[in-house]
């Protein structure tokens, strides 16, 4: 068989071999794998209509396309898989086999405090910490290192530890989850008894539920006049948190962070919830692994990272790699600034000795040799650079959901619904949840709320691989950009059935063609005439583009849309009916039945065009 050619270049064809490429690989990487010249691949891609340079990062689809063209079976390896393989090449595994049942010992729960702003999260974290100052060994200086541990004496008589992540709020929680770090075992949801359930209360609750983390409710500020703890219990029932005393399984504890009241009870509730809902055990006798929860560069001490040990025991002298940072533990400090010699499961410590600063949420592990730590860190650094370049091209969209569905990778579509009024959000959610397409796929609404799509929605979507549905709402400030960066699919609707149709289509595995609005032109109203035959006619000047008869239109007055779904029923120049009028020309426009046109209004015209779908 004759070798196929393209523009005179012989194609480096394979015969179906598997080529594994990291996400964000370049043509040079590809060429190296198949022993070809990068320039040849550049030409092939140009032949396919893609202009890329040899060293530029290529998105998954293009890599696969190129593979198909050259008869290679390209497999794009995700960063997670790549990392697992990287560790395996050193005979390491993160979160892997922890030994036999007998090796596992009970570990303290790790708790995050969440809730609405000003409901007392910070105050509560302070109160918990100060009721628990280990008084026998005073002298340490209390420091904020990102987490602390308290020992509490339970009514059963045993001393038990609880670890608190002391960055309040769900931003920290979600940011870490977005990086794949599941740190929190239990969430304390703080609700001020004088203020009740507020939007961020619900947001926090949704975050915890999306992560399958059990919740203990701290009803705070019960010392205040007007405090109504029973009302808080009633309100939360609507969100599925039913207090034990009402027959549910969520523990509610009345506290006053200000007066230090109810703190012991709260700690006990955390332990009881942990015992009832979770099996918190880890093997302390293995090389330490865990997560970096906070890190910064200290002028005197160099990179300082607070790590939470999740399994094993960390000691000074250990070689560690944390994300793309590495080093040897020079010293470990607890939250009183005191040196510690050992940190076991669920223990947070500040670690000195890293050569650079890891990111919050990066996993860390102890390895046998400094050399191994360095190699892993450097490989990750290189990969991070590549991934960053390719990142903008990675998308998580309804289409991708379809693809994963076909491959059998997912069976659940996560949605975040934001709308203009709570009635429409509820209506939409109800309708969406009623979609029934059989047992294989299901739909989960992980968050719903009223108002513009904000940063938190995008972070949550990114962490939970969710699609955001905006009903009559738009993204705040720079949120659209953030969503694009994070590869989060945001869909806007103003008609409920349309949203339902698309989501249902996605679940059924068949999305209808998508349309996008293409601006045609705008015309400014200079004069308004009434005609007995045609109704209101707007004498206009076309200011940009062109206006076409029968095009869709909307009317803008003082920058705000005053009428949608209009159509250019009539278009005239002088006495003639015309089909289009270009920029700089005057014309008469008739918007059919719509009569409310005023001088200085702007008529914006557009067409709906089908967006070509990926094959
Ligand atoms: P955060 O935004 O949730 O971290 O709330 P803060 O902890 O900063 O508390 C907000 C305000 O509520 C502060 O002025 C606190 O002093 C006050 N506060 C917090 N807890 C209590 C409480 O139990 N009782 C009373 N009366 N005030 C409280």
XYZ file of C-alpha atoms and ligand atoms in Angstrom:
643
model
C 0.000 0.000 0.000
C 1.276 3.415 -0.869
C 2.085 5.674 2.029
C -0.555 8.412 2.247
C 0.678 11.907 1.730
C -0.577 15.340 2.469
C 0.679 18.257 0.450
C 3.685 16.148 -0.529
C 4.589 15.300 3.091
C 4.595 11.637 3.978
C 2.325 11.076 6.935
C 3.823 9.402 9.964
C 1.052 6.848 10.089
C 0.637 4.292 12.791
C -1.342 1.117 12.798
C -3.673 1.702 15.670
C -1.025 1.763 18.423
C -1.931 3.366 21.719
C -0.249 6.701 22.364
C -0.637 8.058 25.884
C -0.321 11.801 26.198
C -0.723 14.020 29.225
C -3.477 16.615 29.090
C -2.086 19.746 27.508
C 0.631 17.951 25.545
C 2.171 19.686 22.529
C 2.832 18.414 19.028
C 6.481 18.059 20.024
C 5.432 15.666 22.795
C 3.263 13.744 20.362
C 5.982 13.622 17.729
C 8.453 12.270 20.243
C 6.105 9.409 21.121
C 5.668 8.295 17.506
C 9.160 9.130 16.368
C 8.115 11.786 13.897
C 9.177 15.359 13.208
C 7.040 17.974 15.022
C 6.882 19.982 11.795
C 5.176 17.075 10.050
C 2.437 17.067 12.657
C 2.014 20.823 12.374
C 1.378 20.340 8.653
C -1.101 17.553 9.232
C -3.055 19.763 11.606
C -3.017 22.639 9.147
C -4.483 20.173 6.669
C -7.227 19.574 9.194
C -7.827 23.281 9.556
C -6.043 23.868 12.869
C -3.175 26.318 13.130
C -0.909 25.405 16.014
C 2.770 25.661 16.698
C 4.934 22.684 17.608
C 5.290 23.628 21.265
C 1.799 24.933 21.912
C -0.428 22.991 24.238
C -3.216 21.160 22.427
C -6.662 20.391 23.779
C -7.907 16.818 24.171
C -10.166 16.876 21.136
C -7.460 18.039 18.789
C -5.030 15.441 20.110
C -7.603 12.735 19.499
C -8.445 14.121 16.077
C -4.809 14.094 15.081
C -4.476 10.555 16.405
C -7.415 9.370 14.334
C -6.017 11.043 11.240
C -2.685 9.274 11.712
C -4.212 6.017 12.878
C -3.005 6.120 16.451
C -5.200 5.457 19.427
C -4.542 8.597 21.442
C -5.345 8.364 25.133
C -5.246 11.646 26.974
C -4.217 11.020 30.551
C -5.797 13.218 33.203
C -3.557 14.966 35.742
C -4.953 12.733 38.484
C -4.145 9.544 36.593
C -0.806 10.920 35.647
C -0.058 11.737 39.224
C -1.095 8.293 40.343
C 1.195 6.794 37.736
C 3.990 9.119 38.755
C 3.703 7.972 42.352
C 3.408 4.342 41.289
C 6.644 4.661 39.387
C 8.227 5.290 42.771
C 6.191 2.523 44.340
C 4.043 5.060 46.197
C 0.317 5.536 46.443
C -1.724 8.333 47.988
C -4.558 7.220 50.232
C -4.016 3.626 49.271
C -3.880 0.512 51.347
C -3.668 1.448 54.987
C -2.966 -1.969 56.351
C -5.326 -4.467 57.902
C -8.273 -3.678 60.069
C -6.132 -4.317 63.128
C -3.719 -1.550 62.074
C -6.452 1.075 62.027
C -7.009 3.244 65.050
C -9.697 5.790 65.822
C -8.731 9.275 64.738
C -10.267 12.617 65.715
C -12.900 14.127 63.403
C -11.854 17.117 61.305
C -14.432 19.897 61.517
C -15.153 22.970 59.399
C -17.324 25.841 60.649
C -19.653 27.373 58.080
C -22.628 29.722 58.046
C -23.944 33.149 57.123
C -21.731 36.198 57.560
C -21.884 37.717 61.052
C -23.593 34.704 62.548
C -20.523 34.136 64.719
C -18.247 31.636 62.965
C -15.039 33.387 64.003
C -16.283 34.015 67.493
C -17.278 30.380 67.853
C -13.901 29.130 66.657
C -12.280 31.436 69.216
C -14.619 30.301 71.956
C -14.004 26.626 71.264
C -10.305 27.194 71.326
C -10.194 29.245 74.479
C -12.436 26.957 76.537
C -9.910 24.352 75.742
C -6.580 25.940 76.562
C -4.446 23.204 77.960
C -3.673 25.009 81.156
C -0.891 22.813 82.517
C 1.579 23.859 79.912
C 1.097 27.571 79.531
C 3.721 29.607 77.789
C 2.982 28.886 74.153
C 1.777 31.783 72.072
C -1.540 31.016 70.467
C -1.157 31.287 66.733
C -3.420 31.043 63.801
C -1.944 28.265 61.691
C -5.103 27.285 59.805
C -6.216 24.532 62.164
C -6.128 23.556 65.807
C -6.960 20.601 67.926
C -8.940 20.584 71.181
C -9.325 17.868 73.745
C -12.770 17.446 75.174
C -13.976 15.428 78.087
C -17.097 13.600 76.985
C -19.933 12.739 79.295
C -18.901 9.127 78.747
C -15.768 10.089 80.612
C -13.148 9.793 77.904
C -10.836 12.542 76.684
C -11.190 12.870 72.954
C -9.627 15.185 70.411
C -11.368 17.187 67.686
C -9.542 19.035 64.925
C -10.921 22.362 63.724
C -10.031 23.995 60.445
C -10.033 27.587 61.609
C -10.613 29.380 58.366
C -14.319 30.024 58.713
C -16.652 30.034 55.784
C -17.210 27.738 52.909
C -14.760 29.377 50.539
C -11.887 27.470 52.122
C -13.965 24.334 52.196
C -14.880 24.472 48.523
C -11.508 25.732 47.380
C -9.924 22.646 48.890
C -12.555 20.351 47.498
C -12.034 21.882 44.080
C -8.473 20.596 44.303
C -9.677 17.160 45.185
C -8.875 17.354 48.880
C -11.567 15.843 51.052
C -10.480 17.191 54.405
C -13.670 17.800 56.333
C -15.400 14.986 58.205
C -18.109 17.092 59.838
C -19.464 20.603 59.316
C -20.747 22.841 62.046
C -23.427 25.057 60.562
C -23.653 28.257 62.582
C -27.033 30.007 62.549
C -27.664 33.111 64.646
C -30.824 32.607 66.665
C -31.802 36.261 66.298
C -31.425 36.275 62.536
C -32.408 32.798 61.401
C -31.647 31.012 58.178
C -30.062 33.290 55.567
C -28.820 32.774 51.996
C -25.300 31.779 53.008
C -26.705 29.362 55.562
C -28.330 27.542 52.684
C -25.241 27.862 50.557
C -23.099 26.338 53.321
C -25.622 23.600 53.838
C -25.593 22.786 50.147
C -21.812 22.659 50.132
C -21.760 20.197 53.001
C -24.490 18.072 51.498
C -22.815 18.060 48.102
C -19.714 16.674 49.805
C -21.751 14.172 51.849
C -20.460 15.671 55.068
C -22.702 15.310 58.146
C -23.847 18.558 59.761
C -24.146 19.632 63.376
C -26.110 22.860 63.811
C -24.838 25.433 66.297
C -27.697 27.806 67.057
C -25.624 30.801 68.143
C -26.310 34.065 69.975
C -28.961 32.514 72.211
C -27.959 35.158 74.795
C -29.416 37.874 72.614
C -32.774 39.406 73.036
C -35.100 38.210 70.307
C -33.213 34.948 69.963
C -35.560 32.236 68.744
C -33.737 28.897 68.614
C -36.949 26.974 67.928
C -37.567 29.035 64.827
C -34.127 28.112 63.460
C -34.964 24.447 63.958
C -38.245 24.930 62.133
C -36.628 26.787 59.238
C -33.942 24.185 58.706
C -36.490 21.392 58.600
C -37.444 22.714 55.200
C -33.933 21.960 54.013
C -33.867 18.422 55.275
C -32.104 19.119 58.583
C -34.525 17.823 61.165
C -33.532 18.163 64.794
C -33.276 15.020 66.892
C -35.888 16.356 69.276
C -38.296 16.534 66.325
C -37.555 12.988 65.336
C -34.781 13.733 62.846
C -31.136 12.797 62.980
C -29.406 16.171 63.039
C -28.051 17.456 66.320
C -28.852 21.080 67.128
C -26.994 22.726 70.001
C -27.848 26.140 71.431
C -24.698 28.136 72.057
C -23.480 31.594 72.836
C -20.034 32.025 71.378
C -19.835 35.357 73.162
C -20.494 33.950 76.615
C -18.825 30.618 76.005
C -22.104 28.820 76.660
C -22.942 25.436 75.179
C -19.472 24.831 73.805
C -18.892 21.535 75.601
C -22.297 20.318 74.430
C -21.434 21.302 70.891
C -18.167 19.372 71.010
C -19.952 16.357 72.385
C -22.550 16.597 69.604
C -19.728 16.589 67.056
C -18.287 13.420 68.555
C -21.669 11.719 68.787
C -22.409 12.589 65.171
C -19.001 11.299 64.126
C -19.542 8.039 65.988
C -23.006 7.574 64.557
C -22.351 8.517 60.953
C -18.692 7.891 60.244
C -15.956 5.338 60.669
C -12.998 7.550 61.374
C -9.963 5.367 61.557
C -6.448 5.541 60.179
C -3.197 3.685 60.476
C -0.715 5.730 62.510
C 2.145 3.342 61.718
C 2.872 4.202 58.154
C 4.630 6.997 56.276
C 2.596 10.121 56.815
C 0.185 11.423 54.170
C -2.258 14.277 54.268
C -3.157 17.690 52.946
C -1.554 21.126 53.115
C -4.261 23.456 54.407
C -2.401 26.734 54.528
C 1.035 27.877 53.437
C 2.996 31.078 53.156
C 6.489 32.390 52.797
C 7.881 33.619 56.093
C 10.707 36.094 55.850
C 12.780 34.513 58.554
C 11.778 30.882 58.353
C 11.241 30.379 54.639
C 8.249 28.420 53.323
C 5.895 27.487 56.147
C 3.052 25.067 55.526
C 0.324 23.877 57.857
C -0.396 20.287 57.029
C -3.134 18.038 58.293
C -1.887 14.506 58.713
C -4.568 12.106 57.471
C -2.777 8.803 57.976
C 0.586 7.734 59.291
C 2.796 9.786 61.595
C 4.912 12.732 60.544
C 8.253 13.402 62.240
C 11.117 15.871 61.888
C 13.689 14.568 59.447
C 11.060 13.054 57.104
C 11.445 13.806 53.409
C 8.164 15.090 52.086
C 6.632 16.207 48.856
C 3.595 18.497 48.986
C 2.075 19.323 45.618
C 5.010 20.631 43.649
C 7.008 21.596 46.743
C 9.414 19.292 48.514
C 11.911 19.279 51.352
C 12.827 17.691 54.605
C 10.887 18.459 57.784
C 13.225 20.667 59.794
C 10.812 21.370 62.605
C 7.133 20.955 63.408
C 5.105 23.407 65.500
C 1.620 23.137 66.917
C -0.884 25.975 67.148
C 0.739 27.190 70.367
C 4.020 27.596 68.557
C 5.531 24.722 70.465
C 7.788 22.187 68.827
C 6.268 18.751 68.357
C 8.088 15.541 67.628
C 5.217 13.523 66.227
C 1.984 14.265 64.415
C -0.442 11.406 63.910
C -3.760 11.155 62.018
C -5.990 14.296 62.129
C -3.221 16.344 63.739
C -2.465 19.736 62.167
C 1.118 20.994 62.368
C 3.172 23.745 60.892
C 6.043 22.321 58.931
C 9.317 24.135 58.304
C 11.885 22.953 55.794
C 10.111 22.960 52.437
C 11.984 24.557 49.547
C 8.902 26.267 48.150
C 5.325 27.045 49.148
C 2.684 24.398 48.350
C -0.901 25.360 47.547
C -3.793 25.030 49.983
C -5.425 21.695 49.258
C -2.296 20.060 47.864
C -1.704 16.571 49.129
C 1.547 15.769 50.877
C 3.334 12.514 51.546
C 6.477 11.241 53.134
C 8.877 9.487 50.802
C 11.963 7.426 51.459
C 14.554 9.788 50.033
C 15.029 13.468 49.295
C 15.838 12.568 45.724
C 12.444 10.956 45.198
C 10.676 13.963 46.706
C 12.552 16.277 44.378
C 11.810 14.219 41.292
C 8.101 14.007 42.033
C 7.928 17.733 42.764
C 9.747 18.638 39.576
C 7.595 16.406 37.423
C 4.526 18.015 38.944
C 5.900 21.493 38.351
C 6.427 20.757 34.686
C 2.985 19.250 34.398
C 1.374 22.173 36.183
C 2.886 24.522 33.640
C 1.520 22.493 30.735
C -1.862 22.017 32.306
C -2.176 25.721 32.906
C -1.632 26.350 29.242
C -4.219 23.838 28.174
C -6.676 24.679 30.903
C -8.681 27.272 29.068
C -9.582 24.679 26.538
C -10.907 22.084 28.938
C -14.638 22.382 29.188
C -17.207 20.705 31.288
C -20.452 21.134 29.467
C -23.685 19.356 28.860
C -22.039 17.959 25.748
C -19.186 16.550 27.791
C -21.701 15.031 30.150
C -23.169 13.245 27.148
C -19.790 11.982 26.150
C -18.982 10.702 29.609
C -22.410 9.160 29.700
C -21.694 7.249 26.535
C -18.454 6.001 27.970
C -20.298 4.941 31.093
C -18.216 7.253 33.267
C -21.007 9.187 34.932
C -24.572 8.500 35.796
C -25.397 11.673 37.642
C -25.729 15.186 36.306
C -25.055 17.778 38.994
C -26.860 21.080 38.602
C -26.726 24.463 40.282
C -29.843 26.547 39.735
C -29.848 30.327 40.130
C -32.902 32.394 39.372
C -34.368 35.866 39.737
C -37.046 34.965 42.274
C -37.346 32.028 44.586
C -40.649 30.975 43.045
C -39.084 30.397 39.656
C -36.087 28.590 41.148
C -38.387 26.232 42.989
C -40.608 25.739 39.981
C -37.614 24.972 37.811
C -36.096 22.623 40.336
C -39.380 20.786 40.785
C -39.828 20.443 37.076
C -36.266 19.295 36.533
C -36.443 16.715 39.277
C -39.577 15.306 37.688
C -37.713 14.453 34.518
C -37.663 10.702 34.362
C -35.417 9.011 31.890
C -34.972 5.696 33.579
C -32.673 4.437 36.274
C -29.290 4.716 34.637
C -28.958 8.464 34.871
C -30.135 10.821 37.505
C -30.090 14.467 38.245
C -28.924 16.100 41.413
C -29.469 19.740 42.289
C -26.553 20.523 44.575
C -27.301 24.178 45.075
C -30.068 26.596 44.312
C -30.390 30.254 45.093
C -31.783 33.611 44.155
C -29.621 36.286 42.600
C -26.784 36.672 40.130
C -24.426 33.794 39.486
C -21.482 34.433 41.782
C -17.977 33.222 42.418
C -19.092 30.659 44.956
C -21.459 29.076 42.476
C -18.623 28.675 40.017
C -16.241 27.266 42.629
C -18.860 24.821 43.771
C -19.635 23.854 40.170
C -15.982 23.343 39.496
C -15.536 21.201 42.597
C -18.618 19.124 41.943
C -18.412 18.964 38.166
C -21.773 20.664 37.970
C -23.492 22.640 35.244
C -24.943 26.024 36.254
C -28.450 26.938 35.104
C -29.184 30.655 35.185
C -32.864 31.473 34.992
C -33.377 35.142 34.154
C -30.093 35.939 35.880
C -26.622 36.744 34.654
C -23.173 36.300 36.218
C -21.784 38.960 38.541
C -18.811 41.118 37.487
C -15.973 38.872 36.417
C -17.738 35.629 37.169
C -18.312 34.735 33.522
C -14.565 34.876 32.963
C -13.947 32.757 36.012
C -16.413 30.167 34.754
C -14.634 30.087 31.422
C -11.281 29.689 33.143
C -12.565 26.910 35.329
C -14.279 25.255 32.397
C -17.687 25.478 34.017
C -20.696 25.313 31.691
C -23.203 28.073 32.453
C -26.544 27.959 30.610
C -29.024 30.807 30.544
C -32.741 30.421 30.125
C -35.774 32.629 30.405
C -38.381 30.012 29.677
C -38.714 27.070 32.017
C -39.710 24.529 29.404
C -36.611 25.329 27.390
C -34.379 24.570 30.349
C -36.276 21.370 30.977
C -36.028 20.345 27.358
C -32.303 20.767 27.220
C -31.582 19.071 30.493
C -33.871 16.229 29.570
C -32.211 15.946 26.200
C -28.829 15.786 27.891
C -30.055 13.082 30.233
C -31.547 11.130 27.369
C -28.346 11.420 25.494
C -29.424 13.658 22.717
C -28.956 17.358 22.753
C -30.810 19.405 20.213
C -28.925 21.899 18.161
C -27.856 24.916 20.111
C -28.513 28.389 18.835
C -26.594 31.511 19.515
C -27.658 35.040 19.123
C -25.821 36.887 16.395
C -26.097 40.641 16.469
C -27.170 42.159 13.182
C -27.374 45.849 13.824
C -28.843 48.631 15.913
C -31.025 51.529 14.977
C -31.764 54.627 16.996
C -35.296 56.035 17.017
C -35.323 59.670 15.831
C -39.025 60.208 15.327
C -42.259 58.319 15.996
C -45.204 58.343 13.621
C -48.626 56.906 13.975
C -50.153 55.439 10.877
C -53.728 54.291 10.738
C -52.672 51.454 8.463
C -49.462 50.228 10.139
C -49.747 51.414 13.717
C -46.627 52.925 15.234
C -43.706 53.517 12.909
C -40.277 54.459 14.187
C -38.195 56.734 12.043
C -34.688 55.420 12.682
C -31.041 55.848 11.844
C -29.125 52.583 11.544
C -26.113 53.018 13.785
C -24.247 49.795 13.335
C -24.387 46.719 11.164
C -27.580 46.347 9.239
C -31.192 45.784 10.114
C -33.203 43.178 8.256
C -36.882 42.698 7.812
C -38.268 39.835 9.892
C -35.169 39.807 12.118
C -35.718 39.377 15.845
C -35.486 42.558 17.872
C -35.498 44.005 21.325
C -36.128 47.545 22.445
C -33.638 49.327 24.679
C -34.468 52.447 26.608
C -31.835 54.184 28.766
C -29.656 51.107 28.659
C -32.330 48.718 29.863
C -34.213 46.172 27.831
C -37.869 47.243 27.874
C -39.232 44.732 25.402
C -38.006 41.357 24.179
C -39.197 38.932 21.534
C -40.090 41.569 19.005
C -39.739 41.191 15.314
C -39.126 43.675 12.554
C -42.496 43.325 10.866
C -41.981 46.195 8.522
C -38.931 47.926 7.105
C -39.161 50.827 4.671
C -36.995 53.388 3.015
C -39.025 56.350 1.880
C -42.097 54.775 0.384
C -40.561 51.415 -0.475
C -40.570 48.158 1.439
C -36.989 46.939 1.675
C -35.380 43.801 3.075
C -32.342 45.405 4.694
C -30.863 48.782 5.558
C -27.214 49.353 6.303
C -25.363 51.501 8.810
C -25.632 55.219 8.223
C -29.021 55.091 6.462
C -32.419 56.166 7.639
C -35.408 53.878 7.616
C -38.867 53.340 8.995
C -39.325 50.402 11.299
C -42.566 48.800 12.337
C -42.483 46.371 15.234
C -45.798 44.675 14.528
C -48.224 44.902 17.396
C -45.719 46.573 19.641
C -46.601 50.258 19.922
C -44.666 51.642 22.874
C -41.780 53.229 20.997
C -40.207 56.522 22.089
C -37.647 58.871 20.611
C -34.062 57.861 21.594
C -35.011 54.212 22.061
C -32.584 51.805 20.448
C -33.823 48.862 18.420
C -31.359 46.009 18.532
C -31.788 43.332 15.901
C -30.358 39.844 15.859
C -30.690 36.399 14.374
C -30.500 33.002 16.021
C -27.879 30.867 14.361
C -27.203 27.234 15.029
C -23.884 26.573 16.702
C -22.096 23.733 14.985
C -21.702 20.820 17.357
C -18.617 18.776 17.967
C -18.738 15.480 16.146
P -18.670 35.614 61.304
O -18.786 36.623 60.215
O -19.680 34.522 61.156
O -17.289 35.095 61.511
O -19.150 36.351 62.651
P -18.262 36.895 63.862
O -17.710 35.784 64.660
O -17.320 37.900 63.334
O -19.397 37.574 64.725
C -20.200 38.619 64.221
C -20.686 39.502 65.339
O -21.573 38.764 66.185
C -19.559 39.996 66.227
O -19.843 41.310 66.561
C -19.634 39.096 67.442
O -19.161 39.713 68.588
C -21.116 38.820 67.518
N -21.393 37.527 68.159
C -20.868 36.330 67.815
N -21.345 35.354 68.609
C -22.196 35.954 69.484
C -23.020 35.469 70.565
O -23.041 34.291 70.901
N -23.771 36.385 71.209
C -23.768 37.705 70.868
N -24.540 38.522 71.530
N -23.012 38.198 69.882
C -22.235 37.335 69.191
